Amino acid sequence: MLIRVEPNADVPVFQQIVDQVKAAIARGACRPGDVIPSVRQMAADSLVNPNTVARSYRELEREGVVVTRRGFGVIVAPNATERCRQDRRTAIRDGIAELVRDALDAGLTPCDVRNALEEALGGGTGTGEAE
Amino acid sequence: MLIRVEPNADVPVFQQIVDQVKAAIARGACRPGDVIPSVRQMAADSLVNPNTVARSYRELEREGVVVTRRGFGVIVAPNATERCRQDRRTAIRDGIAELVRDALDAGLTPCDVRNALEEALGGGTGTGEAE
Amino acid sequence: MLIRVEPNADVPVFQQIVDQVKAAIARGACRPGDVIPSVRQMAADSLVNPNTVARSYRELEREGVVVTRRGFGVIVAPNATERCRQDRRTAIRDGIAELVRDALDAGLTPCDVRNALEEALGGGTGTGEAE
Amino acid sequence: MLIRVEPNADVPVFQQIVDQVKAAIARGACRPGDVIPSVRQMAADSLVNPNTVARSYRELEREGVVVTRRGFGVIVAPNATERCRQDRRTAIRDGIAELVRDALDAGLTPCDVRNALEEALGGGTGTGEAE
DNA sequence: GTGGTCTAGACCACG
DNA sequence: GTGGTCTAGACCACC
């Protein structure tokens, strides 16, 4: 469970942590029942204040993604994997829909959008292609 | 020049105004030399605090999209149309790139992303129909 | 909107504030659309740290009881009254059910419970009776 | 002596054990002189950390409900039955008083409270049937 | 050891 | 002026 935080980003640090934990669960790096790093541990690893990590964990618990056992630690909730995947999928779809709306609103054609997408798909990952 | 603002959105009100003015210019609804509503006029129309509208206009002027002539009004800058189109295109491309990165990060395949895009293009608008 | 906090109670301060705000709404002291005291104001009034008040307000917003408008203030949500009343009713019923379960579990008879209730009703409020 | 613990409840695990032991004594399931399970036995049965069980036993001994005889075991104290019954009765009465105060505070009428009680008495158990 | 809470003080963005 | 966030350090209860 490696968390990398950018302190000066426009998205709050506590939200970055929430997102990355959920992403780790979504991609299977953490599975239900696994123990995730303690508040103090992650705070030390990520160079983030423990209070900020605690807030992230509180939010994750509120969303039902993790379960915290006092004096023991924080564990991934039973059905967290599917829940996180669903969340990510919904978020991505919403994001795409909003982006498309904005793009068409700004006068771009659907073809422009497709081209921009293909460019991003090709350059962002390079699944085999040269960079 | 009709501006619609959502006060509870995550994007600031002043930014919504900036974006919508630039969008109007980008799609040709406002052309260089046109006069856009005064601060107090737009404030009254949009039910927004005049200070907020003023800030939006300050930002638009800073970007060279409009020029204000004291005692006269605010007019669209000579080369605003192309500038706004360029801005929109860049913003859209950046947005798509970020979204694609997030999506692949979350374990979606490029194909998933393409499908979501096509769905958004098909369902969200008329793919080119008049509004 | 008068909030009284007991710092040494077993229920956290932020939760006390949440409960009292919801109670004020439930009994009609605050109605939808009303502005509730600012974070700093309530912090000053209640002798509580602003961060603690902020956390209470964040929780209230999460529950849909209030809506916060940045730079403006916090207002009671449209359907907050009924929602709070419902919450209170559910909480009370759950509490009674749990209590009854415990009481019968401990060997008390239903009659014992009824007597204890009548005593509490008589002494706790004195709706007209001498104390 | 069957103890069932809910790790995720708001009442601490050690307190749940204390309460259940006292309840068992109050309802006569354990009588003075009876031997109750050893720390490690109950820890194994209840899937609870032995330290936690030890703390519960320490608390029970502090309250005079049990006495531990080194090398022999833990036995129910001579006057534990009446003491536990008294404790339970006091706890229940306090709980009812607090609940009634909250309920009236929230605007419910005494009649509402009585109805909720009767519902709980009627539906929650068999009002005296064997279990 | 663990998480939960609170305080104090700072900075930022928005209106 | 408003709320939002972060840091720092302290205390508590639980396991």
PDB file of N, CA and C (backbone and C1' of nucleotides) in Angstrom, chain E residues 1-14:
ATOM      1  P    DG E   1       4.528   2.356  20.529  1.00  0.00           P
ATOM      2  O5'  DG E   1       3.322   1.623  19.815  1.00  0.00           O
ATOM      3  C5'  DG E   1       3.612   0.444  19.060  1.00  0.00           C
ATOM      4  C4'  DG E   1       2.318  -0.296  18.865  1.00  0.00           C
ATOM      5  C3'  DG E   1       1.213   0.521  18.225  1.00  0.00           C
ATOM      6  O3'  DG E   1       1.270   0.405  16.816  1.00  0.00           O
ATOM      7  C1'  DG E   1       0.380  -0.579  20.151  1.00  0.00           C
ATOM      8  P    DT E   2       0.641   1.528  15.919  1.00  0.00           P
ATOM      9  O5'  DT E   2      -0.921   1.440  16.199  1.00  0.00           O
ATOM     10  C5'  DT E   2      -1.659   0.314  15.745  1.00  0.00           C
ATOM     11  C4'  DT E   2      -3.113   0.452  16.154  1.00  0.00           C
ATOM     12  C3'  DT E   2      -3.780   1.759  15.762  1.00  0.00           C
ATOM     13  O3'  DT E   2      -4.286   1.679  14.431  1.00  0.00           O
ATOM     14  C1'  DT E   2      -4.288   1.231  18.011  1.00  0.00           C
ATOM     15  P    DG E   3      -4.511   3.020  13.653  1.00  0.00           P
ATOM     16  O5'  DG E   3      -5.875   3.529  14.284  1.00  0.00           O
ATOM     17  C5'  DG E   3      -7.046   2.752  14.120  1.00  0.00           C
ATOM     18  C4'  DG E   3      -8.159   3.322  14.984  1.00  0.00           C
ATOM     19  C3'  DG E   3      -8.747   4.638  14.479  1.00  0.00           C
ATOM     20  O3'  DG E   3     -10.159   4.635  14.720  1.00  0.00           O
ATOM     21  C1'  DG E   3      -7.913   4.943  16.648  1.00  0.00           C
ATOM     22  P    DG E   4     -10.946   6.026  14.583  1.00  0.00           P
ATOM     23  O5'  DG E   4     -10.904   6.687  16.042  1.00  0.00           O
ATOM     24  C5'  DG E   4     -11.755   6.160  17.050  1.00  0.00           C
ATOM     25  C4'  DG E   4     -12.207   7.287  17.958  1.00  0.00           C
ATOM     26  C3'  DG E   4     -12.714   8.520  17.194  1.00  0.00           C
ATOM     27  O3'  DG E   4     -13.847   9.055  17.884  1.00  0.00           O
ATOM     28  C1'  DG E   4     -10.872   9.122  18.552  1.00  0.00           C
ATOM     29  P    DT E   5     -14.537  10.338  17.331  1.00  0.00           P
ATOM     30  O5'  DT E   5     -13.891  11.490  18.211  1.00  0.00           O
ATOM     31  C5'  DT E   5     -13.957  11.402  19.624  1.00  0.00           C
ATOM     32  C4'  DT E   5     -13.165  12.523  20.230  1.00  0.00           C
ATOM     33  C3'  DT E   5     -13.518  13.915  19.701  1.00  0.00           C
ATOM     34  O3'  DT E   5     -14.254  14.605  20.695  1.00  0.00           O
ATOM     35  C1'  DT E   5     -11.156  13.605  20.016  1.00  0.00           C
ATOM     36  P    DC E   6     -14.893  16.009  20.374  1.00  0.00           P
ATOM     37  O5'  DC E   6     -13.719  17.016  20.757  1.00  0.00           O
ATOM     38  C5'  DC E   6     -13.201  17.027  22.084  1.00  0.00           C
ATOM     39  C4'  DC E   6     -11.965  17.904  22.144  1.00  0.00           C
ATOM     40  C3'  DC E   6     -12.141  19.291  21.520  1.00  0.00           C
ATOM     41  O3'  DC E   6     -12.190  20.266  22.557  1.00  0.00           O
ATOM     42  C1'  DC E   6     -10.023  18.280  20.977  1.00  0.00           C
ATOM     43  P    DT E   7     -12.360  21.805  22.159  1.00  0.00           P
ATOM     44  O5'  DT E   7     -10.850  22.317  22.074  1.00  0.00           O
ATOM     45  C5'  DT E   7      -9.967  22.059  23.160  1.00  0.00           C
ATOM     46  C4'  DT E   7      -8.587  22.566  22.813  1.00  0.00           C
ATOM     47  C3'  DT E   7      -8.575  23.997  22.252  1.00  0.00           C
ATOM     48  O3'  DT E   7      -7.717  24.796  23.031  1.00  0.00           O
ATOM     49  C1'  DT E   7      -7.328  22.506  20.863  1.00  0.00           C
ATOM     50  P    DA E   8      -7.763  26.374  22.927  1.00  0.00           P
ATOM     51  O5'  DA E   8      -6.581  26.671  21.905  1.00  0.00           O
ATOM     52  C5'  DA E   8      -5.295  26.111  22.127  1.00  0.00           C
ATOM     53  C4'  DA E   8      -4.400  26.432  20.931  1.00  0.00           C
ATOM     54  C3'  DA E   8      -4.700  27.785  20.268  1.00  0.00           C
ATOM     55  O3'  DA E   8      -3.570  28.625  20.397  1.00  0.00           O
ATOM     56  C1'  DA E   8      -4.472  26.030  18.662  1.00  0.00           C
ATOM     57  P    DG E   9      -3.651  30.155  19.926  1.00  0.00           P
ATOM     58  O5'  DG E   9      -3.043  30.084  18.460  1.00  0.00           O
ATOM     59  C5'  DG E   9      -1.879  29.325  18.211  1.00  0.00           C
ATOM     60  C4'  DG E   9      -1.688  29.151  16.717  1.00  0.00           C
ATOM     61  C3'  DG E   9      -2.035  30.400  15.884  1.00  0.00           C
ATOM     62  O3'  DG E   9      -0.989  30.657  14.965  1.00  0.00           O
ATOM     63  C1'  DG E   9      -3.054  28.502  14.966  1.00  0.00           C
ATOM     64  P    DA E  10      -0.854  32.140  14.323  1.00  0.00           P
ATOM     65  O5'  DA E  10      -0.666  31.809  12.783  1.00  0.00           O
ATOM     66  C5'  DA E  10       0.240  30.783  12.403  1.00  0.00           C
ATOM     67  C4'  DA E  10      -0.246  30.067  11.160  1.00  0.00           C
ATOM     68  C3'  DA E  10      -0.643  30.995  10.012  1.00  0.00           C
ATOM     69  O3'  DA E  10       0.467  31.134   9.126  1.00  0.00           O
ATOM     70  C1'  DA E  10      -2.096  29.075  10.247  1.00  0.00           C
ATOM     71  P    DC E  11       0.372  32.265   8.031  1.00  0.00           P
ATOM     72  O5'  DC E  11      -0.364  31.578   6.799  1.00  0.00           O
ATOM     73  C5'  DC E  11       0.156  30.383   6.241  1.00  0.00           C
ATOM     74  C4'  DC E  11      -0.853  29.828   5.252  1.00  0.00           C
ATOM     75  C3'  DC E  11      -1.339  30.866   4.236  1.00  0.00           C
ATOM     76  O3'  DC E  11      -0.909  30.501   2.926  1.00  0.00           O
ATOM     77  C1'  DC E  11      -3.144  29.599   5.146  1.00  0.00           C
ATOM     78  P    DC E  12      -1.239  31.452   1.705  1.00  0.00           P
ATOM     79  O5'  DC E  12      -2.598  30.845   1.117  1.00  0.00           O
ATOM     80  C5'  DC E  12      -2.683  29.460   0.811  1.00  0.00           C
ATOM     81  C4'  DC E  12      -4.111  29.113   0.404  1.00  0.00           C
ATOM     82  C3'  DC E  12      -4.711  30.104  -0.593  1.00  0.00           C
ATOM     83  O3'  DC E  12      -4.931  29.476  -1.837  1.00  0.00           O
ATOM     84  C1'  DC E  12      -6.231  29.591   1.193  1.00  0.00           C
ATOM     85  P    DA E  13      -5.439  30.367  -3.050  1.00  0.00           P
ATOM     86  O5'  DA E  13      -7.015  30.144  -3.029  1.00  0.00           O
ATOM     87  C5'  DA E  13      -7.519  28.830  -2.980  1.00  0.00           C
ATOM     88  C4'  DA E  13      -9.043  28.876  -2.997  1.00  0.00           C
ATOM     89  C3'  DA E  13      -9.616  29.857  -4.020  1.00  0.00           C
ATOM     90  O3'  DA E  13     -10.781  29.288  -4.596  1.00  0.00           O
ATOM     91  C1'  DA E  13     -10.330  30.461  -1.847  1.00  0.00           C
ATOM     92  P    DC E  14     -11.550  30.014  -5.715  1.00  0.00           P
ATOM     93  O5'  DC E  14     -12.814  30.612  -4.951  1.00  0.00           O
ATOM     94  C5'  DC E  14     -13.687  29.718  -4.278  1.00  0.00           C
ATOM     95  C4'  DC E  14     -14.731  30.513  -3.533  1.00  0.00           C
ATOM     96  C3'  DC E  14     -15.444  31.560  -4.394  1.00  0.00           C
ATOM     97  O3'  DC E  14     -16.837  31.318  -4.347  1.00  0.00           O
ATOM     98  C1'  DC E  14     -14.724  32.473  -2.321  1.00  0.00           C
TER      99       DC E  14
END
